[in-house]
Short mmCIF file of C-alpha atoms in Angstrom, two decimals:
data_model
loop_
_atom_site.label_atom_id
_atom_site.label_comp_id
_atom_site.label_asym_id
_atom_site.label_seq_id
_atom_site.Cartn_x
_atom_site.Cartn_y
_atom_site.Cartn_z
CA UNK A 1 -71.88 -30.38 -40.53
CA UNK A 2 -73.65 -29.95 -37.22
CA UNK A 3 -72.10 -33.16 -35.88
CA UNK A 4 -68.56 -32.04 -36.79
CA UNK A 5 -69.07 -28.68 -35.11
CA UNK A 6 -70.37 -30.39 -32.01
CA UNK A 7 -67.37 -32.74 -31.88
CA UNK A 8 -65.00 -29.78 -32.30
CA UNK A 9 -66.59 -27.93 -29.42
CA UNK A 10 -66.31 -31.04 -27.23
CA UNK A 11 -62.58 -31.42 -28.01
CA UNK A 12 -61.96 -27.77 -27.25
CA UNK A 13 -63.84 -28.07 -23.97
CA UNK A 14 -61.80 -31.11 -22.93
CA UNK A 15 -58.52 -29.33 -23.76
CA UNK A 16 -59.63 -26.29 -21.80
CA UNK A 17 -60.48 -28.41 -18.77
CA UNK A 18 -57.14 -30.19 -19.00
CA UNK A 19 -55.32 -26.87 -19.23
CA UNK A 20 -57.18 -25.52 -16.21
CA UNK A 21 -56.29 -28.64 -14.30
CA UNK A 22 -52.60 -28.15 -15.14
CA UNK A 23 -52.75 -24.49 -14.14
CA UNK A 24 -54.52 -25.43 -10.93
CA UNK A 25 -51.87 -28.05 -10.19
CA UNK A 26 -49.09 -25.50 -10.76
CA UNK A 27 -50.91 -22.97 -8.61
CA UNK A 28 -51.28 -25.49 -5.84
CA UNK A 29 -47.84 -27.10 -6.24
CA UNK A 30 -47.12 -28.64 -2.81
CA UNK A 31 -43.29 -28.33 -2.98
CA UNK A 32 -40.81 -25.53 -3.65
CA UNK A 33 -39.19 -25.83 -7.06
CA UNK A 34 -36.44 -25.55 -7.99
CA UNK A 35 -34.63 -26.87 -4.96
CA UNK A 36 -31.02 -25.58 -4.79
CA UNK A 37 -28.37 -27.85 -3.31
CA UNK A 38 -24.61 -27.27 -3.14
CA UNK A 39 -22.28 -29.85 -4.57
CA UNK A 40 -21.05 -32.12 -1.76
CA UNK A 41 -23.94 -31.24 0.52
CA UNK A 42 -24.82 -34.10 2.87
CA UNK A 43 -28.54 -33.99 2.14
CA UNK A 44 -31.16 -31.79 0.49
CA UNK A 45 -34.90 -31.98 1.17
CA UNK A 46 -37.72 -30.77 -1.04
CA UNK A 47 -39.80 -28.46 1.14
CA UNK A 48 -43.33 -29.80 0.67
CA UNK A 49 -46.73 -29.10 2.21
CA UNK A 50 -48.58 -32.31 1.52
CA UNK A 51 -52.23 -33.11 2.30
CA UNK A 52 -52.90 -34.02 5.88
CA UNK A 53 -54.51 -37.25 4.73
CA UNK A 54 -53.57 -39.32 1.71
CA UNK A 55 -53.41 -42.93 0.66
CA UNK A 56 -49.95 -42.94 -0.92
CA UNK A 57 -46.98 -40.81 -2.04
CA UNK A 58 -44.54 -41.85 -4.79
CA UNK A 59 -41.23 -40.14 -5.67
CA UNK A 60 -39.51 -40.81 -9.02
CA UNK A 61 -36.07 -39.78 -10.37
CA UNK A 62 -37.59 -38.61 -13.64
CA UNK A 63 -40.96 -38.11 -15.32
CA UNK A 64 -40.37 -41.12 -17.60
CA UNK A 65 -43.32 -43.52 -17.77
CA UNK A 66 -41.26 -46.64 -17.11
CA UNK A 67 -39.39 -45.12 -14.15
CA UNK A 68 -39.65 -46.98 -10.86
CA UNK A 69 -40.20 -45.02 -7.66
CA UNK A 70 -37.12 -44.48 -5.48
CA UNK A 71 -39.13 -44.09 -2.28
CA UNK A 72 -42.82 -44.18 -1.38
CA UNK A 73 -45.36 -44.28 1.43
CA UNK A 74 -48.33 -46.59 0.91
CA UNK A 75 -51.03 -46.58 3.56
CA UNK A 76 -48.47 -45.40 6.13
CA UNK A 77 -45.76 -47.92 5.15
CA UNK A 78 -42.42 -46.49 3.88
CA UNK A 79 -40.85 -48.36 0.99
CA UNK A 80 -37.35 -47.43 -0.22
CA UNK A 81 -35.08 -49.30 -2.57
CA UNK A 82 -32.02 -47.03 -2.38
CA UNK A 83 -29.99 -45.49 0.46
CA UNK A 84 -29.49 -42.46 -1.76
CA UNK A 85 -33.05 -41.33 -1.09
CA UNK A 86 -35.23 -41.01 1.93
CA UNK A 87 -38.61 -39.57 2.86
CA UNK A 88 -39.59 -37.37 5.77
CA UNK A 89 -42.58 -38.10 8.00
CA UNK A 90 -44.48 -35.45 6.08
CA UNK A 91 -43.68 -37.12 2.76
CA UNK A 92 -40.91 -34.80 1.50
CA UNK A 93 -38.12 -36.35 -0.61
CA UNK A 94 -34.60 -36.41 0.90
CA UNK A 95 -31.66 -36.63 -1.53
CA UNK A 96 -28.37 -37.59 0.13
CA UNK A 97 -24.72 -36.89 -0.81
CA UNK A 98 -25.39 -34.34 -3.51
CA UNK A 99 -23.54 -34.72 -6.81
CA UNK A 100 -24.02 -33.08 -10.19
CA UNK A 101 -25.78 -36.26 -11.41
CA UNK A 102 -28.60 -35.43 -9.00
CA UNK A 103 -29.56 -32.35 -11.04
CA UNK A 104 -32.72 -33.14 -13.01
CA UNK A 105 -36.50 -33.27 -12.76
CA UNK A 106 -38.13 -35.39 -10.06
CA UNK A 107 -41.77 -36.55 -10.20
CA UNK A 108 -44.11 -36.59 -7.23
CA UNK A 109 -47.42 -38.51 -7.43
CA UNK A 110 -49.89 -38.05 -4.57
CA UNK A 111 -52.71 -40.60 -4.17
CA UNK A 112 -55.40 -38.87 -2.18
CA UNK A 113 -57.47 -42.05 -2.57
CA UNK A 114 -57.00 -45.21 -4.56
CA UNK A 115 -58.82 -43.57 -7.46
CA UNK A 116 -57.76 -39.88 -7.12
CA UNK A 117 -54.18 -38.72 -7.80
CA UNK A 118 -52.18 -35.65 -8.74
CA UNK A 119 -48.75 -35.34 -10.34
CA UNK A 120 -46.04 -32.67 -9.87
CA UNK A 121 -42.66 -32.36 -11.60
CA UNK A 122 -40.01 -30.66 -9.44
CA UNK A 123 -36.45 -29.63 -10.27
CA UNK A 124 -33.29 -30.06 -8.21
CA UNK A 125 -30.47 -27.64 -9.22
CA UNK A 126 -26.96 -28.42 -8.02
CA UNK A 127 -24.62 -25.45 -7.77
CA UNK A 128 -20.93 -25.04 -6.99
CA UNK A 129 -19.24 -21.88 -5.83
CA UNK A 130 -15.87 -21.14 -7.43
CA UNK A 131 -12.82 -21.78 -5.29
CA UNK A 132 -12.19 -18.02 -5.40
CA UNK A 133 -15.51 -16.14 -5.62
CA UNK A 134 -13.71 -12.84 -6.26
CA UNK A 135 -13.08 -12.11 -9.95
CA UNK A 136 -9.43 -12.30 -11.01
CA UNK A 137 -8.23 -9.28 -13.02
CA UNK A 138 -5.35 -10.22 -15.28
CA UNK A 139 -3.11 -7.25 -14.35
CA UNK A 140 -3.65 -7.67 -10.59
CA UNK A 141 -1.74 -10.91 -10.09
CA UNK A 142 -4.39 -12.54 -7.91
CA UNK A 143 -5.10 -9.45 -5.76
CA UNK A 144 -8.60 -7.99 -5.47
CA UNK A 145 -7.24 -4.42 -5.75
CA UNK A 146 -4.26 -3.18 -7.75
CA UNK A 147 -2.85 -0.28 -9.76
CA UNK A 148 -1.98 -0.14 -13.44
CA UNK A 149 -0.95 2.44 -16.00
CA UNK A 150 -3.62 2.60 -18.64
CA UNK A 151 -1.17 3.13 -21.49
CA UNK A 152 0.55 -0.21 -20.87
CA UNK A 153 -2.57 -2.39 -21.10
CA UNK A 154 -4.51 -2.50 -24.38
CA UNK A 155 -7.17 -4.75 -22.80
CA UNK A 156 -8.38 -5.69 -19.36
CA UNK A 157 -9.77 -9.11 -18.55
CA UNK A 158 -11.39 -10.66 -15.51
CA UNK A 159 -12.54 -14.22 -14.91
CA UNK A 160 -14.26 -16.63 -12.56
CA UNK A 161 -13.35 -20.31 -12.89
CA UNK A 162 -14.93 -23.50 -11.58
CA UNK A 163 -18.54 -22.42 -10.98
CA UNK A 164 -21.94 -23.92 -11.68
CA UNK A 165 -24.13 -22.47 -13.07
CA UNK A 166 -22.09 -19.89 -15.03
CA UNK A 167 -21.33 -16.65 -13.21
CA UNK A 168 -22.26 -13.28 -14.70
CA UNK A 169 -19.39 -10.76 -15.04
CA UNK A 170 -19.66 -7.03 -15.78
CA UNK A 171 -17.16 -4.16 -15.89
CA UNK A 172 -18.00 -0.87 -14.17
CA UNK A 173 -16.14 2.44 -14.16
CA UNK A 174 -16.16 5.01 -11.37
CA UNK A 175 -14.62 8.44 -11.65
CA UNK A 176 -14.14 10.78 -8.70
CA UNK A 177 -17.47 12.04 -7.39
CA UNK A 178 -19.63 9.96 -9.73
CA UNK A 179 -21.70 6.79 -9.52
CA UNK A 180 -20.45 3.61 -11.20
CA UNK A 181 -21.33 3.27 -14.87
CA UNK A 182 -21.26 0.20 -17.07
CA UNK A 183 -18.34 -0.26 -19.43
CA UNK A 184 -18.63 -1.99 -22.79
CA UNK A 185 -17.26 -5.48 -22.41
CA UNK A 186 -17.20 -8.80 -24.20
CA UNK A 187 -18.27 -11.78 -22.03
CA UNK A 188 -17.55 -15.42 -22.82
CA UNK A 189 -18.16 -18.77 -21.12
CA UNK A 190 -16.40 -22.10 -21.38
CA UNK A 191 -17.56 -25.46 -20.03
CA UNK A 192 -15.31 -28.16 -18.64
CA UNK A 193 -17.71 -30.82 -17.40
CA UNK A 194 -19.20 -30.27 -14.90
CA UNK A 195 -18.05 -26.65 -14.21
CA UNK A 196 -18.11 -23.34 -16.08
CA UNK A 197 -15.56 -20.56 -16.48
CA UNK A 198 -16.66 -17.04 -17.33
CA UNK A 199 -14.54 -14.25 -18.82
CA UNK A 200 -15.14 -10.57 -19.50
CA UNK A 201 -12.87 -8.36 -21.63
CA UNK A 202 -12.82 -4.59 -22.02
CA UNK A 203 -10.61 -2.14 -23.90
CA UNK A 204 -8.37 -0.59 -21.23
CA UNK A 205 -6.90 2.05 -23.54
CA UNK A 206 -10.34 3.58 -24.11
CA UNK A 207 -11.55 3.55 -20.56
CA UNK A 208 -10.85 6.89 -18.96
CA UNK A 209 -10.21 9.35 -21.76
CA UNK A 210 -8.50 12.45 -20.36
CA UNK A 211 -9.06 11.73 -16.67
CA UNK A 212 -5.86 11.21 -14.74
CA UNK A 213 -7.23 8.48 -12.45
CA UNK A 214 -10.18 6.09 -12.83
CA UNK A 215 -11.38 3.06 -10.90
CA UNK A 216 -12.46 0.01 -12.92
CA UNK A 217 -14.33 -2.78 -11.14
CA UNK A 218 -15.21 -6.27 -12.33
CA UNK A 219 -18.42 -7.42 -10.60
CA UNK A 220 -19.45 -11.08 -10.45
CA UNK A 221 -23.01 -12.27 -9.77
CA UNK A 222 -24.21 -15.76 -9.01
CA UNK A 223 -27.91 -16.31 -8.41
CA UNK A 224 -28.03 -19.58 -6.48
CA UNK A 225 -29.34 -20.16 -3.95
CA UNK A 226 -29.60 -16.40 -3.54
CA UNK A 227 -27.98 -13.48 -5.27
CA UNK A 228 -24.32 -12.94 -4.31
CA UNK A 229 -21.95 -10.29 -5.66
CA UNK A 230 -18.16 -10.07 -5.48
CA UNK A 231 -15.79 -7.62 -7.09
CA UNK A 232 -12.18 -6.77 -7.86
CA UNK A 233 -10.88 -3.34 -8.81
CA UNK A 234 -7.96 -1.75 -10.63
CA UNK A 235 -6.99 1.91 -10.27
CA UNK A 236 -5.91 3.20 -13.69
CA UNK A 237 -3.59 6.13 -14.31
CA UNK A 238 -3.49 8.01 -17.59
CA UNK A 239 0.30 8.45 -17.80
CA UNK A 240 0.71 9.76 -21.35
CA UNK A 241 -1.60 12.72 -20.76
CA UNK A 242 -0.02 13.58 -17.39
CA UNK A 243 2.35 16.55 -16.98
CA UNK A 244 3.49 15.34 -13.57
CA UNK A 245 6.64 13.57 -14.67
CA UNK A 246 8.13 16.40 -16.70
CA UNK A 247 9.49 18.26 -13.65
CA UNK A 248 11.22 15.41 -11.87
CA UNK A 249 14.72 16.09 -10.63
CA UNK A 250 14.20 19.86 -10.30
CA UNK A 251 13.46 20.09 -6.59
CA UNK A 252 15.75 20.75 -3.64
CA UNK A 253 17.05 17.81 -1.70
CA UNK A 254 15.51 17.01 1.63
CA UNK A 255 17.18 15.22 4.50
CA UNK A 256 15.61 12.94 7.08
CA UNK A 257 17.08 11.35 10.15
CA UNK A 258 17.58 7.60 9.92
CA UNK A 259 15.02 5.79 12.09
CA UNK A 260 12.47 8.62 12.07
CA UNK A 261 8.97 8.52 10.54
CA UNK A 262 8.74 10.78 7.48
CA UNK A 263 5.55 12.32 6.01
CA UNK A 264 5.35 13.44 2.36
CA UNK A 265 2.31 15.51 1.36
CA UNK A 266 0.11 15.38 -1.74
CA UNK A 267 -0.99 18.40 -3.75
CA UNK A 268 -4.39 18.52 -2.02
CA UNK A 269 -5.85 17.44 1.28
CA UNK A 270 -7.82 14.18 1.57
CA UNK A 271 -8.12 13.24 -2.13
CA UNK A 272 -10.54 10.45 -3.04
CA UNK A 273 -8.00 8.72 -5.30
CA UNK A 274 -4.27 8.82 -4.52
CA UNK A 275 -1.23 7.00 -5.94
CA UNK A 276 2.29 7.22 -4.51
CA UNK A 277 5.24 6.19 -6.67
CA UNK A 278 8.99 5.94 -6.19
CA UNK A 279 11.59 6.22 -8.90
CA UNK A 280 13.54 3.01 -9.46
CA UNK A 281 15.79 3.09 -12.52
CA UNK A 282 16.16 5.90 -15.02
CA UNK A 283 12.87 7.79 -15.22
CA UNK A 284 10.75 4.82 -14.29
CA UNK A 285 8.41 5.23 -11.31
CA UNK A 286 6.83 2.24 -9.62
CA UNK A 287 3.74 2.35 -7.33
CA UNK A 288 4.39 1.81 -3.64
CA UNK A 289 1.01 2.81 -2.16
CA UNK A 290 -2.42 3.72 -3.53
CA UNK A 291 -5.97 4.26 -2.34
CA UNK A 292 -9.41 4.56 -3.94
CA UNK A 293 -12.20 5.84 -1.71
CA UNK A 294 -12.31 4.74 1.88
CA UNK A 295 -12.34 0.96 1.42
CA UNK A 296 -9.69 0.10 -1.18
CA UNK A 297 -6.06 0.50 -0.18
CA UNK A 298 -2.77 -1.21 -0.93
CA UNK A 299 0.57 -0.20 0.59
CA UNK A 300 4.06 -1.62 0.36
CA UNK A 301 5.99 -2.81 3.38
CA UNK A 302 7.23 0.07 5.50
CA UNK A 303 4.72 2.60 4.12
CA UNK A 304 1.34 3.97 5.17
CA UNK A 305 -1.17 6.39 3.70
CA UNK A 306 -2.57 8.84 6.24
CA UNK A 307 -6.18 9.97 6.30
CA UNK A 308 -5.29 13.11 4.33
CA UNK A 309 -3.40 11.18 1.63
CA UNK A 310 0.16 11.81 2.87
CA UNK A 311 2.71 9.04 2.49
CA UNK A 312 4.18 7.91 5.79
CA UNK A 313 7.61 6.27 5.55
CA UNK A 314 8.10 4.21 8.68
CA UNK A 315 11.57 4.21 10.21
CA UNK A 316 13.32 6.06 7.40
CA UNK A 317 16.46 4.32 6.19
CA UNK A 318 19.00 4.26 3.41
CA UNK A 319 16.77 2.05 1.25
CA UNK A 320 14.14 4.82 1.24
CA UNK A 321 16.41 7.33 -0.47
CA UNK A 322 15.04 8.42 -3.82
CA UNK A 323 12.42 10.44 -5.65
CA UNK A 324 8.71 10.23 -4.83
CA UNK A 325 5.63 11.50 -6.63
CA UNK A 326 1.98 11.70 -5.57
CA UNK A 327 -0.85 11.54 -8.14
CA UNK A 328 -4.20 12.51 -6.63
CA UNK A 329 -7.76 13.28 -7.63
CA UNK A 330 -10.67 14.75 -5.69
CA UNK A 331 -14.16 15.89 -6.58
CA UNK A 332 -12.98 19.38 -7.52
CA UNK A 333 -9.59 18.80 -9.13
CA UNK A 334 -6.74 16.51 -10.06
CA UNK A 335 -3.11 17.18 -9.17
CA UNK A 336 0.32 15.85 -8.43
CA UNK A 337 3.07 16.65 -5.97
CA UNK A 338 6.73 15.91 -6.55
CA UNK A 339 9.13 14.89 -3.84
CA UNK A 340 11.80 14.11 -6.39
CA UNK A 341 14.50 15.43 -4.09
CA UNK A 342 16.53 12.32 -3.48
CA UNK A 343 15.80 12.43 0.21
CA UNK A 344 19.13 11.68 1.86
CA UNK A 345 19.36 9.83 5.13
CA UNK A 346 21.32 11.56 7.86
CA UNK A 347 23.23 10.08 10.75
CA UNK A 348 24.40 12.85 13.10
CA UNK A 349 28.06 12.82 14.17
CA UNK A 350 28.76 10.70 17.23
CA UNK A 351 29.53 13.80 19.34
CA UNK A 352 27.29 16.25 17.42
CA UNK A 353 30.37 18.41 16.71
CA UNK A 354 33.60 17.99 14.76
CA UNK A 355 36.61 16.68 16.60
CA UNK A 356 39.93 18.54 16.39
CA UNK A 357 42.67 15.94 16.17
CA UNK A 358 45.12 17.85 18.37
CA UNK A 359 42.53 18.21 21.15
CA UNK A 360 41.93 14.49 21.69
CA UNK A 361 38.13 14.79 21.42
CA UNK A 362 37.85 17.64 23.91
CA UNK A 363 35.39 20.38 23.10
CA UNK A 364 38.04 23.03 23.50
CA UNK A 365 41.71 23.33 24.20
CA UNK A 366 44.73 25.66 24.00
CA UNK A 367 47.56 24.71 21.71
CA UNK A 368 50.99 26.24 21.31
CA UNK A 369 51.72 26.47 17.64
CA UNK A 370 54.17 28.35 15.41
CA UNK A 371 52.98 31.04 13.04
CA UNK A 372 52.35 28.45 10.35
CA UNK A 373 51.56 24.78 10.36
CA UNK A 374 48.81 22.17 9.84
CA UNK A 375 45.46 21.64 11.60
CA UNK A 376 43.18 18.62 11.26
CA UNK A 377 39.55 17.90 12.27
CA UNK A 378 37.07 15.14 11.53
CA UNK A 379 33.53 13.76 12.01
CA UNK A 380 32.69 10.08 12.33
CA UNK A 381 29.68 7.97 11.35
CA UNK A 382 27.83 10.46 9.12
CA UNK A 383 25.58 10.24 6.08
CA UNK A 384 25.76 12.04 3.71
CA UNK A 385 29.42 13.08 3.58
CA UNK A 386 29.62 16.41 5.40
CA UNK A 387 31.65 19.43 4.30
CA UNK A 388 34.06 20.79 6.95
CA UNK A 389 35.77 24.16 7.02
CA UNK A 390 38.33 25.97 9.20
CA UNK A 391 37.55 29.59 10.09
CA UNK A 392 38.51 32.28 12.57
CA UNK A 393 35.98 33.03 15.33
CA UNK A 394 34.83 36.46 16.60
CA UNK A 395 37.32 38.61 14.77
CA UNK A 396 36.64 41.69 12.69
CA UNK A 397 40.20 41.67 11.38
CA UNK A 398 41.37 38.32 9.99
CA UNK A 399 44.72 37.35 11.45
CA UNK A 400 45.00 33.78 10.10
CA UNK A 401 44.59 32.18 6.68
CA UNK A 402 43.92 28.55 5.69
CA UNK A 403 45.04 26.82 2.51
CA UNK A 404 45.79 23.44 0.96
CA UNK A 405 42.54 21.82 2.19
CA UNK A 406 42.66 18.05 1.92
CA UNK A 407 39.57 15.88 2.43
CA UNK A 408 39.72 12.16 3.13
CA UNK A 409 36.62 9.99 3.35
CA UNK A 410 36.52 6.52 4.84
CA UNK A 411 33.31 4.67 3.90
CA UNK A 412 32.03 2.23 6.53
CA UNK A 413 28.94 0.59 5.07
CA UNK A 414 26.06 3.06 5.20
CA UNK A 415 28.07 5.79 6.98
CA UNK A 416 31.40 7.56 6.50
CA UNK A 417 34.21 9.20 8.46
CA UNK A 418 35.31 12.57 7.06
CA UNK A 419 38.63 14.34 7.83
CA UNK A 420 39.79 17.83 6.82
CA UNK A 421 43.46 18.77 6.96
CA UNK A 422 44.50 22.34 6.16
CA UNK A 423 47.61 24.51 6.33
CA UNK A 424 47.40 27.76 8.32
CA UNK A 425 49.50 30.90 8.52
CA UNK A 426 49.26 33.79 10.98
CA UNK A 427 48.94 37.17 9.29
CA UNK A 428 48.94 39.48 12.32
CA UNK A 429 52.66 39.36 13.06
CA UNK A 430 54.49 37.82 16.04
CA UNK A 431 52.63 39.96 18.55
CA UNK A 432 49.11 39.22 17.24
CA UNK A 433 48.17 37.39 20.41
CA UNK A 434 45.82 34.38 20.84
CA UNK A 435 43.52 33.50 17.91
CA UNK A 436 40.34 31.46 18.23
CA UNK A 437 39.60 29.18 15.28
CA UNK A 438 36.86 26.62 14.71
CA UNK A 439 36.17 23.57 12.60
CA UNK A 440 32.64 24.11 11.28
CA UNK A 441 30.19 21.84 9.46
CA UNK A 442 29.13 23.58 6.24
CA UNK A 443 26.69 21.10 4.73
CA UNK A 444 24.94 19.55 2.94
CA UNK A 445 23.09 19.28 6.26
CA UNK A 446 23.53 21.20 9.49
CA UNK A 447 24.72 24.09 7.32
CA UNK A 448 25.53 27.23 9.29
CA UNK A 449 25.01 25.66 12.65
CA UNK A 450 27.64 26.55 15.21
CA UNK A 451 28.75 23.03 15.97
CA UNK A 452 32.31 24.08 16.64
CA UNK A 453 35.36 23.09 18.57
CA UNK A 454 37.75 25.92 19.45
CA UNK A 455 41.49 26.12 19.85
CA UNK A 456 43.77 29.05 20.75
CA UNK A 457 46.92 29.50 18.71
CA UNK A 458 49.71 31.53 20.34
CA UNK A 459 52.33 33.35 18.28
CA UNK A 460 56.02 32.52 18.98
CA UNK A 461 56.24 35.65 21.14
CA UNK A 462 53.83 34.00 23.61
CA UNK A 463 54.95 30.40 23.29
CA UNK A 464 56.59 30.43 26.73
CA UNK A 465 53.25 31.47 28.27
CA UNK A 466 51.45 28.27 27.28
CA UNK A 467 54.20 25.74 26.60
CA UNK A 468 52.91 23.33 29.22
CA UNK A 469 49.15 24.13 28.96
CA UNK A 470 48.30 22.20 25.82
CA UNK A 471 44.92 20.38 25.78
CA UNK A 472 43.72 21.15 29.29
CA UNK A 473 40.67 19.33 30.60
CA UNK A 474 38.22 22.21 30.30
CA UNK A 475 38.07 25.63 28.66
CA UNK A 476 37.86 27.34 32.07
CA UNK A 477 41.00 25.63 33.46
CA UNK A 478 42.87 26.47 30.25
CA UNK A 479 41.97 30.11 30.62
CA UNK A 480 42.97 30.32 34.31
CA UNK A 481 46.28 28.50 33.77
CA UNK A 482 47.19 30.74 30.90
CA UNK A 483 46.26 33.85 32.95
CA UNK A 484 48.36 32.77 35.96
CA UNK A 485 51.35 32.12 33.72
CA UNK A 486 50.95 35.51 32.10
CA UNK A 487 50.72 37.34 35.44
CA UNK A 488 53.94 35.69 36.71
CA UNK A 489 55.87 36.98 33.72
CA UNK A 490 57.46 40.18 35.00
CA UNK A 491 58.58 41.28 31.55
CA UNK A 492 55.03 41.47 30.13
CA UNK A 493 52.75 42.12 33.12
CA UNK A 494 50.63 44.82 31.51
CA UNK A 495 50.26 42.96 28.23
CA UNK A 496 49.32 39.75 30.05
CA UNK A 497 46.59 41.46 32.09
CA UNK A 498 45.11 42.92 28.92
CA UNK A 499 45.24 39.56 27.17
CA UNK A 500 43.65 37.77 30.15
CA UNK A 501 40.81 40.25 30.25
CA UNK A 502 40.30 39.99 26.52
CA UNK A 503 40.34 36.19 26.56
CA UNK A 504 37.87 35.93 29.45
CA UNK A 505 35.52 38.39 27.76
CA UNK A 506 35.68 36.43 24.51
CA UNK A 507 35.16 33.15 26.34
CA UNK A 508 32.20 34.19 28.46
CA UNK A 509 30.55 36.34 25.84
CA UNK A 510 31.14 34.21 22.81
CA UNK A 511 31.89 30.51 23.03
CA UNK A 512 29.71 29.58 26.00
CA UNK A 513 26.76 31.49 24.67
CA UNK A 514 27.15 29.78 21.31
CA UNK A 515 27.50 26.32 22.74
CA UNK A 516 24.55 26.72 25.11
CA UNK A 517 22.30 28.24 22.52
CA UNK A 518 23.20 26.39 19.33
CA UNK A 519 20.34 24.50 17.57
CA UNK A 520 20.25 20.77 17.88
CA UNK A 521 21.43 19.24 14.55
CA UNK A 522 19.13 17.02 12.47
#
């Protein structure tokens, strides 16, 4: 009994000593392990701190007993049987032309003397970065930031393909003014020798509850040779719970000059999340620009998002006509702003005013006309089609009426020529005297602006006074010529003087002041 106990104690003591020796060897391991090397790397070297003096160093491809050394140093002489391996002057192993087959345990045996040795097993890990280190979100079409409507996507998936070792993927959610929080997801990994593909799925329809906008981010992590993180994000909109789209089509139309830069505002200033959409067909709105925070932004060609969230339409054109809506969210509130006004492009008339056909594109002229007849005016190169109207100028008692208005429109690509022809009839009798009429633009743009051209219509009683004064070069010359003719008429001297004075007063006090002071059209 005593002998058995003694033998048991001896065995335990030997095992303890052996264990301490192993622990001591691990604690004093001369080389860094594992050694990380990238696939295709020209060479990788185990970083070792070997004894300053030793008899021999042996490196093996595996810990197997029957393995032959691939390179060694014996008493200062280097022995190598393979170009794949080399040894540094300090005794460190060099592995050349790294492949995945090089990933395994290597054994190092150090002979301090012929009789004293120590053994260390060291690992080489070969890694490969994926061709695209940024996770690919299925709804983003290869982009690292995109927008999606939550109600259209029952699930969200992201993936990293062609990596070694497998990459870790995790979904995170960030609402306005909050820190990212983890989202329940289902990860999976597949192996196609020698690389791994990792997937992560989450339920998109349960992500953001009642919030109008949320940011979901898929974060990838790879831990060789050091920790690296990459991410892709999708900005989700809760469309079904939004009241924003129920008012579309109920706002006044706005007009913008072709070629100008147009700014459309959101419901609040500088929102953290903002999405701009444009109506395409029916009631369908498609995203054209969106932003999340200060770093993530995506805009379509020809658009910008200003620092305060406004949509900037660069060089406004016919293709930009339509309805726009802004969905935004800040720390304090969520909102939306409709610009569903079918913003029409406007090309101003070539001469900024209508042209009266009988005046041959002069701003003003005097015409001899009977008490009834037809007048015609037009504008060229406009968009949208403008409404023209004939009216009497500066008269408290109407002395002319217009009827039988006929509009003709000639479409020339993106612009149109518009002509108005109307019948007129004098109502003040044969002695009514000169009447000033104008062709005025009445809308849908430039409404009420005094962009007029003026003519003077003489009754038959005064036809001889202006029979050869039609369409003079300037309003002033027309007035003077008419006055001279009136003065030379002996039969109506007094009436002519009165008419001259009245006409000059109307001219100087009315038309010139209007033309000099009228607003510049859009």
